[in-house]
XYZ file of C-alpha atoms in Angstrom:
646
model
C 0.000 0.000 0.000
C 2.745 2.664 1.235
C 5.283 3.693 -1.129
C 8.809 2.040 -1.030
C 10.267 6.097 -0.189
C 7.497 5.762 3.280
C 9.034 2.574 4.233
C 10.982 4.137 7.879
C 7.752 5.465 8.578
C 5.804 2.461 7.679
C 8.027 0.565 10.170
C 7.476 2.691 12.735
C 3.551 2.697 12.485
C 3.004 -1.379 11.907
C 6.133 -1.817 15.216
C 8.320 -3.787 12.458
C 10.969 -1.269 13.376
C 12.390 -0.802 16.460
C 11.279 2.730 18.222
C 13.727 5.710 18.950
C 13.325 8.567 20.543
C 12.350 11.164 17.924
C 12.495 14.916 18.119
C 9.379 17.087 18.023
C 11.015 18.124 14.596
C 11.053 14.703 12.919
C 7.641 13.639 14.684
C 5.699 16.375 12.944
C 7.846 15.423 9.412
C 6.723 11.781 10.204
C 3.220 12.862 10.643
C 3.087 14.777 7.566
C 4.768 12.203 5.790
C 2.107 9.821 7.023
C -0.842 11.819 5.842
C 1.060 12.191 2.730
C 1.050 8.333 2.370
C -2.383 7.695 3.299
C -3.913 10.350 1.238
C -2.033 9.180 -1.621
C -3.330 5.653 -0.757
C -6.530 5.923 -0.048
C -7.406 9.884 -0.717
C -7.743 12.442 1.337
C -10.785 11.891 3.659
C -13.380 14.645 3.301
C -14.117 16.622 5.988
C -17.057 18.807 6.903
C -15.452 22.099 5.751
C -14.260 20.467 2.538
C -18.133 19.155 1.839
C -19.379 22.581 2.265
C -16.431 24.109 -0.243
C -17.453 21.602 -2.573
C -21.132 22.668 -2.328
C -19.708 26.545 -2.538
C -17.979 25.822 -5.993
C -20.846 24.240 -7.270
C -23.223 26.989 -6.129
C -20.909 29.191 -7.902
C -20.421 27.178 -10.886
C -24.451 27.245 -11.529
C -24.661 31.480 -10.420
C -22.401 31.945 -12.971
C -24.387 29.817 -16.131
C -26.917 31.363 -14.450
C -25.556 34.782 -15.286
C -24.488 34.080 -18.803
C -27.731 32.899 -19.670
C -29.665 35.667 -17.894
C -27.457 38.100 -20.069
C -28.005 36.295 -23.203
C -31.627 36.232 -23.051
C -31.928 39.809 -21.758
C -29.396 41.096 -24.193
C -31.288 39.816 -27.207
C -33.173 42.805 -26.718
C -29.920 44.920 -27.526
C -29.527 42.749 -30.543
C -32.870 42.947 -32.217
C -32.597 46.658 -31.525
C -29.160 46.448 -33.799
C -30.386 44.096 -36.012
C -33.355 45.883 -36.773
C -31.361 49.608 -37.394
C -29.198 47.377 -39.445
C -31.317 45.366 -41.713
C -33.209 47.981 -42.465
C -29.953 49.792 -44.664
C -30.056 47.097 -46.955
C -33.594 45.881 -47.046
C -34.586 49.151 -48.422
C -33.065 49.081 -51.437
C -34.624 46.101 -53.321
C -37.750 46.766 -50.986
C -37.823 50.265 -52.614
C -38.220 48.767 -56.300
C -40.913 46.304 -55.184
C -43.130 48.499 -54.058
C -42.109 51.611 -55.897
C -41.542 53.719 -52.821
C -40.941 57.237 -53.307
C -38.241 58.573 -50.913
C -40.695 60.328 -48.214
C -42.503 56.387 -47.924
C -38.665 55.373 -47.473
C -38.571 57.979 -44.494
C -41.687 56.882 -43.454
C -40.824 53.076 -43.191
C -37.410 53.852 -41.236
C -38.997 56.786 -39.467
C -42.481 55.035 -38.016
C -40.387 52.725 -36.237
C -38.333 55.327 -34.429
C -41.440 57.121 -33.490
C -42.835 54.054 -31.986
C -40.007 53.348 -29.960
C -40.466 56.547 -28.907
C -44.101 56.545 -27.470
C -43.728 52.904 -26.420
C -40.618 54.260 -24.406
C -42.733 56.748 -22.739
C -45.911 54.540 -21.854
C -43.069 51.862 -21.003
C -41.589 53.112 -17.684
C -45.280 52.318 -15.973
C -45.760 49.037 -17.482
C -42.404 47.955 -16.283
C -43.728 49.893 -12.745
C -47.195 48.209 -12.499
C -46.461 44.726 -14.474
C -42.953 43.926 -13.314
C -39.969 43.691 -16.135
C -40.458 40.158 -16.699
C -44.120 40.751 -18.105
C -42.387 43.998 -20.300
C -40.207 42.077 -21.738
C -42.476 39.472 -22.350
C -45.122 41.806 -24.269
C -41.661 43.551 -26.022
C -40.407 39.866 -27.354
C -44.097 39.027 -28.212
C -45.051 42.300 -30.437
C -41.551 42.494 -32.131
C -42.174 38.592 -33.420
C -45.669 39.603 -34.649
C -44.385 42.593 -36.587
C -41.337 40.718 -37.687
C -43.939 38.242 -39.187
C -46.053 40.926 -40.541
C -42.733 42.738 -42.245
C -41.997 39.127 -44.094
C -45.264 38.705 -45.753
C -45.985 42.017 -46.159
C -47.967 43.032 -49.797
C -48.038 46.723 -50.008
C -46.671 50.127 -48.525
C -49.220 50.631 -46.010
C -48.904 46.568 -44.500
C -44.960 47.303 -44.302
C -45.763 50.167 -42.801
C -48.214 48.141 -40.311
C -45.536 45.958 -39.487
C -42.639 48.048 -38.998
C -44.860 50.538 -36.569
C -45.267 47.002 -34.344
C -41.462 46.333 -34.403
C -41.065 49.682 -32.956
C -43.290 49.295 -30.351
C -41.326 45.797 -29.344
C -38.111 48.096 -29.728
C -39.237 50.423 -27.163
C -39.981 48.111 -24.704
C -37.072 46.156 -24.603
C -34.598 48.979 -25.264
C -35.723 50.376 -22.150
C -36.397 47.436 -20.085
C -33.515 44.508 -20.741
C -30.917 46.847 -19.442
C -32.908 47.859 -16.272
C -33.448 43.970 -15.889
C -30.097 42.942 -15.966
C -29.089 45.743 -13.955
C -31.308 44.639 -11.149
C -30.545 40.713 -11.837
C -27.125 40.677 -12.078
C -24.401 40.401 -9.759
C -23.381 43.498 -8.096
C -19.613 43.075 -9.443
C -20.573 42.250 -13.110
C -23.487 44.197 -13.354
C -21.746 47.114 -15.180
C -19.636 44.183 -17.581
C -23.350 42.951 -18.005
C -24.919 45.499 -19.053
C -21.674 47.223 -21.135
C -22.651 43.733 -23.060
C -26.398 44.760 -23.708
C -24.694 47.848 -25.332
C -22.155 45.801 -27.440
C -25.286 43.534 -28.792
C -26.708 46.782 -30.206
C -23.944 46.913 -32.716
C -23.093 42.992 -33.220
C -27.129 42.894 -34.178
C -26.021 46.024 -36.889
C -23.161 43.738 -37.866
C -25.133 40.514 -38.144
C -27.693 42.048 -40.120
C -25.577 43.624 -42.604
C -24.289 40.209 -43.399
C -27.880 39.217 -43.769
C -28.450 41.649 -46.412
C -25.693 40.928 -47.971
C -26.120 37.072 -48.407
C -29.618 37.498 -49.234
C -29.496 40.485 -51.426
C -29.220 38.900 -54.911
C -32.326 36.455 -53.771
C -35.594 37.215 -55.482
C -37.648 39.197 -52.755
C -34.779 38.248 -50.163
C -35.865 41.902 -47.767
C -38.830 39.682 -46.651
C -36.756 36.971 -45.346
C -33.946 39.984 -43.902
C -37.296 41.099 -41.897
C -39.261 38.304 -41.137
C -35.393 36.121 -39.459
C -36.091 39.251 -36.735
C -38.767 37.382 -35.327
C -36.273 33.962 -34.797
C -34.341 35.572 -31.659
C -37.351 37.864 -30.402
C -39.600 34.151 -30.150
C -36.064 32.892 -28.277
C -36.551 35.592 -25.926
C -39.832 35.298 -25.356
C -39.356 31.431 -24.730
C -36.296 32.177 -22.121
C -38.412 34.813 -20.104
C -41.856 32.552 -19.961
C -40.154 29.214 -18.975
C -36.844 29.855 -17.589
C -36.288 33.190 -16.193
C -37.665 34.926 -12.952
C -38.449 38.321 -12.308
C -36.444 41.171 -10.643
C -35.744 41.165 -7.209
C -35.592 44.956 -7.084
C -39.365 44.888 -8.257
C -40.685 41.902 -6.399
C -39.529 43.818 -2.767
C -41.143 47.192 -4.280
C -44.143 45.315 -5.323
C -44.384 43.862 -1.593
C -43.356 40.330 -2.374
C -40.558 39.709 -0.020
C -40.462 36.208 0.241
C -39.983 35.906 -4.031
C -37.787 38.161 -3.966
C -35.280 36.495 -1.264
C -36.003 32.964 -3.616
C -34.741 34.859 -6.708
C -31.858 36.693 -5.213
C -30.830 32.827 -3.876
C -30.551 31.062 -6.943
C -28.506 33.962 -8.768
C -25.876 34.741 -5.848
C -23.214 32.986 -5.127
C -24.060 32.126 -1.096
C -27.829 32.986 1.183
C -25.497 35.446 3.033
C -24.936 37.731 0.037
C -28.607 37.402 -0.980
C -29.989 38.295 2.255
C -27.439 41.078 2.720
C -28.004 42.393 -0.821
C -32.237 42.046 0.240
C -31.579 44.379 2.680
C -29.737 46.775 0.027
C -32.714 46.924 -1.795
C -35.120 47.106 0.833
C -33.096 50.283 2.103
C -33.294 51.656 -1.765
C -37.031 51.389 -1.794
C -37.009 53.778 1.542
C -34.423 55.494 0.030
C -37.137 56.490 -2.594
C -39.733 56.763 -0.137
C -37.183 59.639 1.397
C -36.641 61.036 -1.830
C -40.959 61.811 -2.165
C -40.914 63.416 1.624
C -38.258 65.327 -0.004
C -40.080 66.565 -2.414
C -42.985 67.659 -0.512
C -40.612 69.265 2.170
C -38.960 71.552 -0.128
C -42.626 72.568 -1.890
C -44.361 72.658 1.588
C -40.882 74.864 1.952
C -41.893 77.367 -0.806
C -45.236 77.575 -0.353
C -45.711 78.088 3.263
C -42.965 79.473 4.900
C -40.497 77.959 7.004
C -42.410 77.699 10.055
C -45.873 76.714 8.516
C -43.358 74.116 6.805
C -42.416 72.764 9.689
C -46.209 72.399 11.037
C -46.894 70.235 8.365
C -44.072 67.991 8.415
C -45.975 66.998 11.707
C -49.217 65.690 9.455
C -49.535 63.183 8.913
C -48.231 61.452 5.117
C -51.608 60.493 3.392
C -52.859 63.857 4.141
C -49.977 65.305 1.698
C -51.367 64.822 -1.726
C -48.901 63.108 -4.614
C -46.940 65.989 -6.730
C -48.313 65.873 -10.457
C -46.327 66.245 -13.400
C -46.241 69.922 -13.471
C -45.353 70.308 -10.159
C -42.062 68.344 -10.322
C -41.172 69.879 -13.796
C -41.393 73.651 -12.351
C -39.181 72.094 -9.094
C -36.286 70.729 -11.892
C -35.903 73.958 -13.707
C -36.378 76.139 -10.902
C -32.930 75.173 -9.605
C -30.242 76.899 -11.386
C -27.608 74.131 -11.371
C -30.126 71.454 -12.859
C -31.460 73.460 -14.991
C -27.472 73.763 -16.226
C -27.355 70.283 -16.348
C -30.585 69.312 -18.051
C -29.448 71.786 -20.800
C -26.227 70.149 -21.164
C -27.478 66.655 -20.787
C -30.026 67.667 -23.584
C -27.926 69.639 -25.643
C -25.190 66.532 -26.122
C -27.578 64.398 -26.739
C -28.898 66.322 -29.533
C -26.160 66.738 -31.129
C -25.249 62.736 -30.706
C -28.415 62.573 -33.160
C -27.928 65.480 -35.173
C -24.107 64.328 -36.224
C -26.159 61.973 -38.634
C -25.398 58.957 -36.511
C -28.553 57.367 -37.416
C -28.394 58.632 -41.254
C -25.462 56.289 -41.764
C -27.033 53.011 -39.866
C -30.660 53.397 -41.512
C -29.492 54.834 -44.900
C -26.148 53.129 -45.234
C -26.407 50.830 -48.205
C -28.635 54.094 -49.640
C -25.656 56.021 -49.618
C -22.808 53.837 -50.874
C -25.235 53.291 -53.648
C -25.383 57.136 -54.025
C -21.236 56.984 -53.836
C -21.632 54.909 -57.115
C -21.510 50.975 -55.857
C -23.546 48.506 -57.248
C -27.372 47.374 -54.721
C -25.042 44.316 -53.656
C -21.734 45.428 -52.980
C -23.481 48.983 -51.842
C -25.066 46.170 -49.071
C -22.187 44.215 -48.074
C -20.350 47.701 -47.514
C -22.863 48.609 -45.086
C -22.799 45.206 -42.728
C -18.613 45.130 -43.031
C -18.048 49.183 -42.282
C -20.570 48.524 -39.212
C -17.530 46.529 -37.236
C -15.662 50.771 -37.411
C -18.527 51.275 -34.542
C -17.840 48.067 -32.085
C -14.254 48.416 -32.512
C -14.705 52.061 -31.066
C -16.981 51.215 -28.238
C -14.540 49.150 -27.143
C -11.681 51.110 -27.363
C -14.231 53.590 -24.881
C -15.059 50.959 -22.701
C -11.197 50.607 -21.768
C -10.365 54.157 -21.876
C -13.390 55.771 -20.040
C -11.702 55.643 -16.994
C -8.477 56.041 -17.416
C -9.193 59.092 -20.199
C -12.190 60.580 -18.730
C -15.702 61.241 -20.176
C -14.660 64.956 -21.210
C -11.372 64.161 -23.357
C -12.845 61.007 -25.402
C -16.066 63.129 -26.054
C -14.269 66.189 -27.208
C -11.517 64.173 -29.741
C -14.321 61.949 -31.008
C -16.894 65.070 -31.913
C -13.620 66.128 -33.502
C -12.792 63.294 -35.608
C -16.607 62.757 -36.381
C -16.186 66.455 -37.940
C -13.686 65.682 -40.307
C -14.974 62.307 -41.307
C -18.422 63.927 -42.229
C -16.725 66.956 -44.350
C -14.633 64.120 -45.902
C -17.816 62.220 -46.926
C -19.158 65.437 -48.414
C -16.180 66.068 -50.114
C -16.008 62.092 -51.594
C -19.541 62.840 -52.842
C -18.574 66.374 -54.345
C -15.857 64.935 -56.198
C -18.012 61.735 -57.182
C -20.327 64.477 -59.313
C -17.923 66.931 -60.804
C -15.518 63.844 -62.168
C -17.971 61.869 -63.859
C -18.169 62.224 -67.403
C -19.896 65.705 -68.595
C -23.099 65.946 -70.694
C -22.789 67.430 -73.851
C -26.504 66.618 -75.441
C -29.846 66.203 -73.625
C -31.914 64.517 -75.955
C -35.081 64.626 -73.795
C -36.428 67.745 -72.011
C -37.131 66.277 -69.056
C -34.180 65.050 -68.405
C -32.300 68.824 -69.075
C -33.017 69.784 -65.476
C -34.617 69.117 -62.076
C -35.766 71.551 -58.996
C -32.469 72.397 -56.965
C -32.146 75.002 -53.970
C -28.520 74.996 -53.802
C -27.183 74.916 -57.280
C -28.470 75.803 -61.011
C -30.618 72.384 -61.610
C -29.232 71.581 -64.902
C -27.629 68.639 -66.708
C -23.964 69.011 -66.383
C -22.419 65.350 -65.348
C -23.366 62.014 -65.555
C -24.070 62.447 -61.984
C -27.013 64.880 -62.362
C -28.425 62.881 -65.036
C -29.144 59.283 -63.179
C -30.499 61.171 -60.547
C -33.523 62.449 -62.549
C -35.989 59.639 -62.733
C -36.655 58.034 -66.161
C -32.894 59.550 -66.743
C -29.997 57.283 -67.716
C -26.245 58.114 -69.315
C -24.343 56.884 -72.221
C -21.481 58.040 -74.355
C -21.830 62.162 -73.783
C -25.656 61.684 -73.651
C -28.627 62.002 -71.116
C -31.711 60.351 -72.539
C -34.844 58.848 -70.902
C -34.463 54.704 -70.324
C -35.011 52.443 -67.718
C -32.737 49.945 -66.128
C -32.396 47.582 -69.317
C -31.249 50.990 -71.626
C -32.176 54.145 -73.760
C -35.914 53.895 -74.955
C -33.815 54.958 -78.247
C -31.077 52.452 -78.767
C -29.313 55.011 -81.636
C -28.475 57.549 -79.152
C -25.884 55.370 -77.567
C -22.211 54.288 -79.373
C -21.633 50.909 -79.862
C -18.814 51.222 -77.313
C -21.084 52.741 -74.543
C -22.123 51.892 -71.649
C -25.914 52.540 -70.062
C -25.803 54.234 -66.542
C -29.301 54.248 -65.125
C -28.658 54.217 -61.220
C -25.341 55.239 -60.753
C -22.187 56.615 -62.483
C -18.649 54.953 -62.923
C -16.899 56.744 -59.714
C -13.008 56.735 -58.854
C -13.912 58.349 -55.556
C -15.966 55.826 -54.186
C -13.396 53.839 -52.149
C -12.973 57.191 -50.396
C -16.733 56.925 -49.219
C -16.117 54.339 -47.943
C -13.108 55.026 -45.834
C -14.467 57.989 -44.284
C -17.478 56.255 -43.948
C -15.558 53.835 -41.546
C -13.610 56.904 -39.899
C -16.882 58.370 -38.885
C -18.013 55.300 -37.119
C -15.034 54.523 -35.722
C -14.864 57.957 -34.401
C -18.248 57.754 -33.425
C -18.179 54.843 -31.086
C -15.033 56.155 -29.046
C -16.757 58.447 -27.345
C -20.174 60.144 -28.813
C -21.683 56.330 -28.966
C -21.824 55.389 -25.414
C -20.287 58.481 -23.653
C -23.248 60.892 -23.856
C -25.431 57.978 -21.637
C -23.065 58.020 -18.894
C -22.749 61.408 -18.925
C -26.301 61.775 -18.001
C -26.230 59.232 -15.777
C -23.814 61.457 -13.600
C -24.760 64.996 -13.950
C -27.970 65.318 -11.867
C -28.802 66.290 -8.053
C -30.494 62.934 -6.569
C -33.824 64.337 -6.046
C -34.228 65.350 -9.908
C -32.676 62.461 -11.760
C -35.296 60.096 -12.851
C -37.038 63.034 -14.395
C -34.421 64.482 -15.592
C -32.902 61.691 -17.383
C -36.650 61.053 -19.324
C -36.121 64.625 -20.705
C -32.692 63.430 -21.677
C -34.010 60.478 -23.088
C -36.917 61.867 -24.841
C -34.328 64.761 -26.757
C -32.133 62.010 -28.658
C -35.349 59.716 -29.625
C -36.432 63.259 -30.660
C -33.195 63.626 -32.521
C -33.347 60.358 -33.634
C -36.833 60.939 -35.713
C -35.769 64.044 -36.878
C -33.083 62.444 -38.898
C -34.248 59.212 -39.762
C -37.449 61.389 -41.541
C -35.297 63.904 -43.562
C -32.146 62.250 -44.700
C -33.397 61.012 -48.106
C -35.191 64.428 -48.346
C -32.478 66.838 -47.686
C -29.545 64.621 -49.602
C -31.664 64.930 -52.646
C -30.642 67.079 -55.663
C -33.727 69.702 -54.670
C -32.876 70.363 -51.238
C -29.155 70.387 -50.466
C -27.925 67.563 -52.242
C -25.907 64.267 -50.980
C -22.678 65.844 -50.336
C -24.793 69.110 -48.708
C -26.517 67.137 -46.406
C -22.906 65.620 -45.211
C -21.714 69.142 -44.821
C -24.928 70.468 -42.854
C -24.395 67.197 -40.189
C -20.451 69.275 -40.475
C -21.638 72.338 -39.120
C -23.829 71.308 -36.633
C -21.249 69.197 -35.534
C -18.567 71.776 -35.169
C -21.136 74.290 -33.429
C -21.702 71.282 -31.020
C -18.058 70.442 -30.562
C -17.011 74.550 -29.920
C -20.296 74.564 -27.328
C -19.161 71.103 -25.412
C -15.377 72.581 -25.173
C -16.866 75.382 -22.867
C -20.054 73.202 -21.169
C -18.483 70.038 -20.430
C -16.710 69.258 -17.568
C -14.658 66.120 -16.442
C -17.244 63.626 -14.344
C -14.211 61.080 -13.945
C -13.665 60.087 -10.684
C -15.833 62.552 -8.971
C -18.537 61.537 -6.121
C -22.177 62.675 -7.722
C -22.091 65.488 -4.811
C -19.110 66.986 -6.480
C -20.201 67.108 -9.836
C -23.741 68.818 -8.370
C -21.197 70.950 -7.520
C -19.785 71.938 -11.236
C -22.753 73.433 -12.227
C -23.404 75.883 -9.206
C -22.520 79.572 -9.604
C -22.335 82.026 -7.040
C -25.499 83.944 -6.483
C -27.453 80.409 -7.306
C -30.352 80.086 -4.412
C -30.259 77.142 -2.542
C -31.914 74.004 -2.780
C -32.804 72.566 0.513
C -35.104 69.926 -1.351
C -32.758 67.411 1.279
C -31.546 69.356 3.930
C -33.945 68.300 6.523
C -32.469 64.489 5.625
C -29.634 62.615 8.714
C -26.555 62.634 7.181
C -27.470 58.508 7.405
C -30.059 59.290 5.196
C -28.438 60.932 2.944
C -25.682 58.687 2.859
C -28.297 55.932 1.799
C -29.485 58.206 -1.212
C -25.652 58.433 -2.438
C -25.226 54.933 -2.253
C -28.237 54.282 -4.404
C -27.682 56.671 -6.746
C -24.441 55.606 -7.307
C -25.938 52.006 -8.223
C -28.078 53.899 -10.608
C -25.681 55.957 -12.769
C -23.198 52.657 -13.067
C -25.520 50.101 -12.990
C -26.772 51.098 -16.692
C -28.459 53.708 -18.886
């Protein structure tokens, strides 16, 4: 049994060997020896702390598939949100000659979505209150496969329409609900990893779904099965959340239901002891935001009484104080100076995060390398490969944030995304005045068009194939159609018909600063502007405060999405105007941020309050009849908040 190197010891044990005196020394090397041998014999004999580490290890083992399925299933909302800004780029094109969609019903298809989001965003906050974010995302996976259905069999405008209003609604939902969930779900030490990968789903879906387009884009009618594959992970979701996933501790103790909640928390933490002591964190938030309403109706009973009256009516009792309205907490928000300098700030960037034509290139992407002079295909492919420039820059922001701060990578990407956007204008200027000139118009029609910005008439190869009924061959602009002239003799033998697009030695450089931009983009306007906001506002104003926030870029976000086709066209200000008006507004935003932004990095939320104060600024003692314990509690909540997602 022993090994031949144990034999001394061996002796010893089994009296074979005669006994010596041994020294304290060599009898604890004997013993050790001995336990060696045995436990190499017969293994080491469990004991009752070595049961319960085995038990821990497994525990963990499970949390942890636990947690990576929890954030796969949640994050699919992040992905169909991606996958649907995505697919849309190159489903539009051959969608566009099917139906014979005139570019406002192109706005309108992209554009209904976005302003469903939107309202479903808004009506979303009290569903997720009232129904619990289980049952939100339920309803969000459920919708978003019935309008992805709707989208693939779609017949006409106005059912396309139908279906892509639908999707938006399921967009809403889960935009604004899957983060929140895994937020409140996840482990305190991933949770900001977790949700970080919610955000990197967003553009994998955009990625994904430009290779979609691009392998089905030569299949007859292939934009109904780039649609209708968005229902495939929204039904996955839907089966994860009804058979497999519970709901959110946070809103099971808020909703009264202690005893689910303390079940839940168990089976996703790694012992009871961190589940109960993390119950008790969340039972403190709710009272936290109990606090927070007293607050409220302190500082109002404040200004409308008096001081002293004030403090008469703290002694009432609480039901006798009626709930502020809308209004109430609105004039509250703006009527202190260093909010109101945050909401305009936290507004303003994320206007301008819209307004830099973020969502022009991710709706309209394959639109506008066909515009650069690509073929519908390789125009389609281009838009799912350049969508990688984005990811690659969100992560290079997710490691930099902190060591970079918010302020710097903010300020160099707004400057990069201003000279990738005059570059695109400038690709698409030289694009038009190098293609081949027109030196006979044989049809009237096709001698002109409406313009605002320039004369209108026939000068390139460029302004003719943007006339409809217009193609180019030779030195000639005649009417045609895709297969040619409707007069065969007005083109040489030699010729070749352009009827979409014109031969253009320019386009590659499309497509690099196309790439630039996005790359640019996701360093620091992608993500940045969210954090940001999550930071800049007092406790007692922040959940209303970040809804206007919110509300501004899906504002933004319509704004664009309905005008791009219209304002790149040849009557308004052209392809390479439009790049140069999303220029300027850049560059006014970028000169305004320089002076408005400050550095949030490493600052407690009481010091950045703090930035925005000036002197002269009245005080707001919306908290200062709070213990410093409770106040203490508030900080530590709304730290969770602005890091535990936005």
């Amino acid at each position: 049994i022993f090994s031949k190197h144990n034999k001394e010891v061996s002796e010893i044990i089994t009296g074979k060997r005669k006994k010596t005196s041994m020294s304290p020394k060599q009898k604890d090397e004997a013993t050790t020896l001995t336990k060696k041998s045995m436990g190499a014999a017969y293994g080491s004999v469990p004991t009752h702390d070595d049961e319960n580490h085995a038990l821990d290890e497994d525990r963990i083992r499970t949390v942890q598939r636990k947690m990576a399925f929890l954030t796969g299933m949640a994050a699919i909302g992040g992905f169909l949100f991606g996958y649907d800004t995505g697919v849309i780029s190159g489903a539009m094109l051959p969608l566009a000659k099917d139906f014979a969609l005139s570019p406002v019903q192109e706005e309108m298809i992209v554009s209904s979505t976005v302003f469903a989001a939107f309202l479903a965003s808004l009506v979303g906050g009290s569903l997720n209150n009232s129904c619990g974010r289980r049952f939100s995302i339920l309803v969000a996976s459920g919708v978003f496969t019935v309008g992805a259905i709707i989208m693939g069999f779609a017949w006409n405008y106005n059912s396309m329409l139908l279906g892509r209003i639908i999707v938006g609604i399921g967009i809403g939902l889960a935009s604004l609900t899957t983060p929140v969930y895994i937020a409140e779900v996840a482990q305190p030490s991933l949770r900001g990893k977790l949700v970080t990968v919610n955000q990197l789903l967003v553009t994998f879906g955009q990625f994904i779904a430009g290779m979609v387009d691009g392998a089905l884009g030569e299949v007859d009618h292939g934009w109904r099965f780039m649609l209708g594959l968005a229902a495939v992970p929204s039904l996955i979701m839907w089966i994860g959340f009804e058979f497999f996933l519970p709901e959110s501790p946070r809103w099971l103790v808020a909703a009264g239901k202690h005893d689910e909640a303390r079940v839940v928390l168990r089976g996703v933490r790694d012992s009871d002891e961190e589940a109960d002591r993390e119950m008790r964190e969340i039972m403190n938030s709710c009272e936290a935001a109990k606090i927070l309403e007293n607050a409220f109706h302190h500082s109002e009973q404040s200004r409308l009484l008096g001081n002293d009256d004030a403090e008469a009516g703290q002694q009432q009792e609480q039901e006798e104080i009626p709930p502020p309205s809308f209004s109430m907490r609105v004039k509250a928000m703006v009527r202190s100076a260093p909010t109101r300098r945050a909401l305009v700030l936290g507004c303003g960037i994320m206007a301008i995060q819209q307004l830099s034509g973020i969502n022009t290139v991710m709706y309209y992407a394959a639109s506008i390398y066909e515009m650069a002079g690509f073929s519908q295909i390789t125009s389609i492919w281009l838009s799912g490969f350049t969508a990688l420039g984005q990811v690659l820059g969100l992560v290079f922001s997710i490691f930099m944030v902190e060591r970079a701060g918010r302020r710097t990578l903010i300020l160099y990407s707004l400057f990069f995304v201003c000279l990738s956007l005059f570059g695109m204008g400038i690709s698409f200027y030289l694009a038009r005045v190098s293609s081949a000139a027109v030196d006979m118009v044989v049809d009237g029609e096709c001698g002109s068009q409406p313009a605002l910005v320039w004369n209108g008439l026939t000068s390139y190869c460029y302004d003719c194939v943007e006339i409809d009924s217009c193609g180019f061959c030779g030195s000639t602009c005649a009417s045609g159609n895709d297969a040619g002239p409707f007069d065969d003799s007005l083109c040489p033998a030699d010729s070749d018909w352009s009827f979409d697009n014109c031969p253009n030695p320019f386009g590659i450089l499309s497509v690099v600063f196309m790439i630039a931009y996005l790359l640019a983009f996701g360093v620091g306007m992608g993500g940045l502007p969210w954090t940001v906001n999550s930071e800049i506002f007092p406790l007692q104003h922040r959940s209303l405060a970040v809804s206007f926030t919110t509300g501004t870029n899906w504002f933004g976000n319509i704004i664009i999405s309905a005008t791009f086709l219209t304002i790149s066209s040849p009557a308004v200000l052209t392809s390479y105007g439009a790049f140069w008006l999303y220029t300027a507004i850049s560059v006014a935003g970028l000169v305004w941020l320089y002076f408005v932004l400050p550095e949030t990095k490493g600052l407690k939320l009481e010091e950045i309050e703090n930035l925005f104060r000036r002197p002269g600024d009245e005080s707001d003692d919306s908290l200062d009849f709070l213990s410093a314990e409770q106040k203490e509690l508030l900080v530590k909540m709304a730290n969770e908040q602005a890091h535990g997602g936005h």
